[in-house]
């Protein structure tokens, strides 16, 4: 039985600009066929094991001919798979969706066309250029600029197109910008007409070049301005001087690698996106319930003794989460800890406890085990019993220090940290091109696991591959792990929190007064 093909518009580049339906298609796909204009972050929504086939075209070569792509979609569907053809922008605007759908129709394969946000209007918007304006342009034309001059002349009636609408949008016409400009001038547009080229709009590489029909070819050559780009011709280009906004966001132009577990990454990813950066998620750790009977036996014993503890020190939000999972699995009641003092190391840990109805004592001065001893050392009494719900990779420093003070310490391994990280060709490509501007580490495990994952992808010296990226660590312990591994740490967050890490990123990228003003307005 044949499967089904979804011909999905991926939007202009920013992953958040895909439609809800497009995202749903990706999430249920058995196979995804994509090109280079689709954001690599979109592939992160695919289920584990989803087949991914790159068929993108580069300016100097065709990876796969269109006829071969058409056949590939059909063959995958005939295997019974749900197939997503992910196309940049909208699939019906110069996306050749008609050819792909036609073959599917001929073969009786079910398909749907899922519209996307076209780059012809969204990319200029990210550059501060509205394609229409009440006083300047009430209509627009979207025109291909990717063909050879003789083809352009056959496809475009220059005498009619030139003045048909207030704004002209040329798609993929960087290499032909001189010819396009000359034709428009020849057929009546003033040489002083403003022109803007927006390259990789909505992405970290977004760059805008402004000129006039008379000088834009010279400007493109002088700047070595490369495709892909959207070309805007018309008076609306002047609006950019007043309306440009993306360039002023604190993290504009920066692609930032996020390595923490996907279940924990949402807050950091959201903040990066909110501040104009482009997060690239590559989780290298995950947390799981222990499966060793020896470890589980220790947890059960700790749960049986809940009423005997004088202190419970939660050192991470994960520790809180898994503690309550085990509490439920063992059929125990949190009221057994009524006589214990419950301490949270760090505000995130404190918030995780508050969400479960526990107002813990929150250690806010230093969010490390050392700070805990500094704060509570004077009131810790020999002979007291302490419970430490923690992960299997937690440092031994804290329990050893507590034991040295004469306390009885029970370490309960509530969760295990495991290495994850699929082979990721796109990440490798970005790292080799120096297109990952910053790497964030939120624990020592993220450092060691990223380096190990890169080795598994064939990188002999992963620390050297990361030399072109700025390294950001959430705290001194993580920073030391990174430095011991041969990485040069650019900044360590002042506090071991996501907000402090984001602040460090913003300060690093605050290279102009407008971004500094944005930081002040955001209280960063």
Steps between C-alpha positions, in 0.01 A plus 500: 500500500635842403580752766444872465711801400476842662652779289582740781613861491776535759490879516791735437756361746403591855362168628222677690351626174381158389124444525344288773386250237848485350647418841238230554595342167868489599415341834313209339725445198676172426725675248594864442639624169647847541717766337747754635244779533318308775623575852692205648316560827183374335652155472531492878123459522514171314451176688808290577583278204333721240675467164652832389604558139678819391424598140592866512642698217811713530584790264774302325343155485180300525509237770202322347308577182136599538383189318695287746344686794153439356576130469650482848184639657291247313725206587502585871122532503461171312692338787209602720677793665366838605731733307563870555653700218636800686550801273627846592239776507170407338500194272277665239726803442786388274506174697419264210231342713284454192749254348527299821124490555431406138698176519337410831158557344587284200605215728195529722705598807313718753659839561435837657652840431570682827561872434791678665598859573667618183841663523386761247317690776649363825865560418446870417295528821798374704710768332248768598349531151122466463429398141196727488443840657199727497693792354763316295372175349156341489598196292792266443631248249698186582735416216762233443852632458681167492501430128745600227437837329350342189263294715413803707412688182274213386328468839475866599329771298727778620296777342197393704663375821727799558223741596213260563528518878657727757731231641688236303630191679760293316572156639850351468635764266831608655711377211273683252462824696681708237285372216180542703593859590579593142173356372298687761676830418459435127125454543431804711613463861713786626868414554456652849241237596611341829593131505567265790650152497436292811718190529397203715218704648368390844813288554815570700679597177242769408670785317349792313652708221327819384561706187323629191434351158791709376763371744375175651703276264820680598410474870430126471838440340685717750340320794531156336136460590407137446164322457246402614330836530170674445514818291258783575459785250291802588452796730409270791873428538539843662284376789794291616669813635218536753368147546796265516467300820661155479854639485447679831406192701773406751588164340441587135735324261607228743439128468528339843541130565286370787629172639283435804233228508207574268257474793688783674604711203174684434569792736844569353382452141204733553718772649749480214219527245332786689825696491557453127745210500468172315522200735622170363388215723733205525426333835792287612354381829176355622382396842338162564378296794764258630451139397763338724343300781784606729429869437124457528543310824691798639221735395236281664703491819526880500125527454435265792715724723344835405386567854855473638667780303587834656599654168415445133722683254362524145779616270315502166153523348558151356559369851162644604318355200635148540465507879125545460484230234661256740283625786192409299644166384577402860156605621641749750367831631700824501368568850758251623754784462307729736786517750776554242639831379477501122759707314511579128830591336413769247178676403407248228512219755299711743237567233475127420420436866252789519312352203450192719379698798825515698641834608863397541784707635658626179874551488544801274850628572705237316323231304761230564560242771775718645248777561278258687774420750584869538137582579403204721829384645448681833166325564590151378549284809696175524269200515226657288362305204508648150328380182656596164264421207730536198618366167758233435751755366483733801832599657616329818612827658178574689440160664867474594492847658183418692645173624817682609276723714366189675161470327346174378447537126265295280564546129202388293561483127163617372593519133776416258651727237551327167677599182280582203574671173417374155732538204422852381638596160359850520672569832828370363466724195426806714792433735744450213383824339536689828127573490434403862584822680454380858470173690319484833582244768272461801682216675826310486312213332404721206869582447630143507205361304520757220868425450424129502213544253726693263758221523230248410435710188863461395658812652842403635559825691156638593641778719678642194177491298337720766779760499307734271200498738478701821450271799251593774468307826232520767739477794862455609484122527375471142760754387781300661382185325502689168847642560637160606366364171700758303224753437554873544209630707384843386270573793363336810158613620511711816235274652424138414167581337364511147425872535859571597628289210276691258625828644859393431405422139335839453791694647737314268295604196430859607724655235298811419305767693161378375559153646624649827178700519301182434684327785414782738132492403491124558669542839783272391 
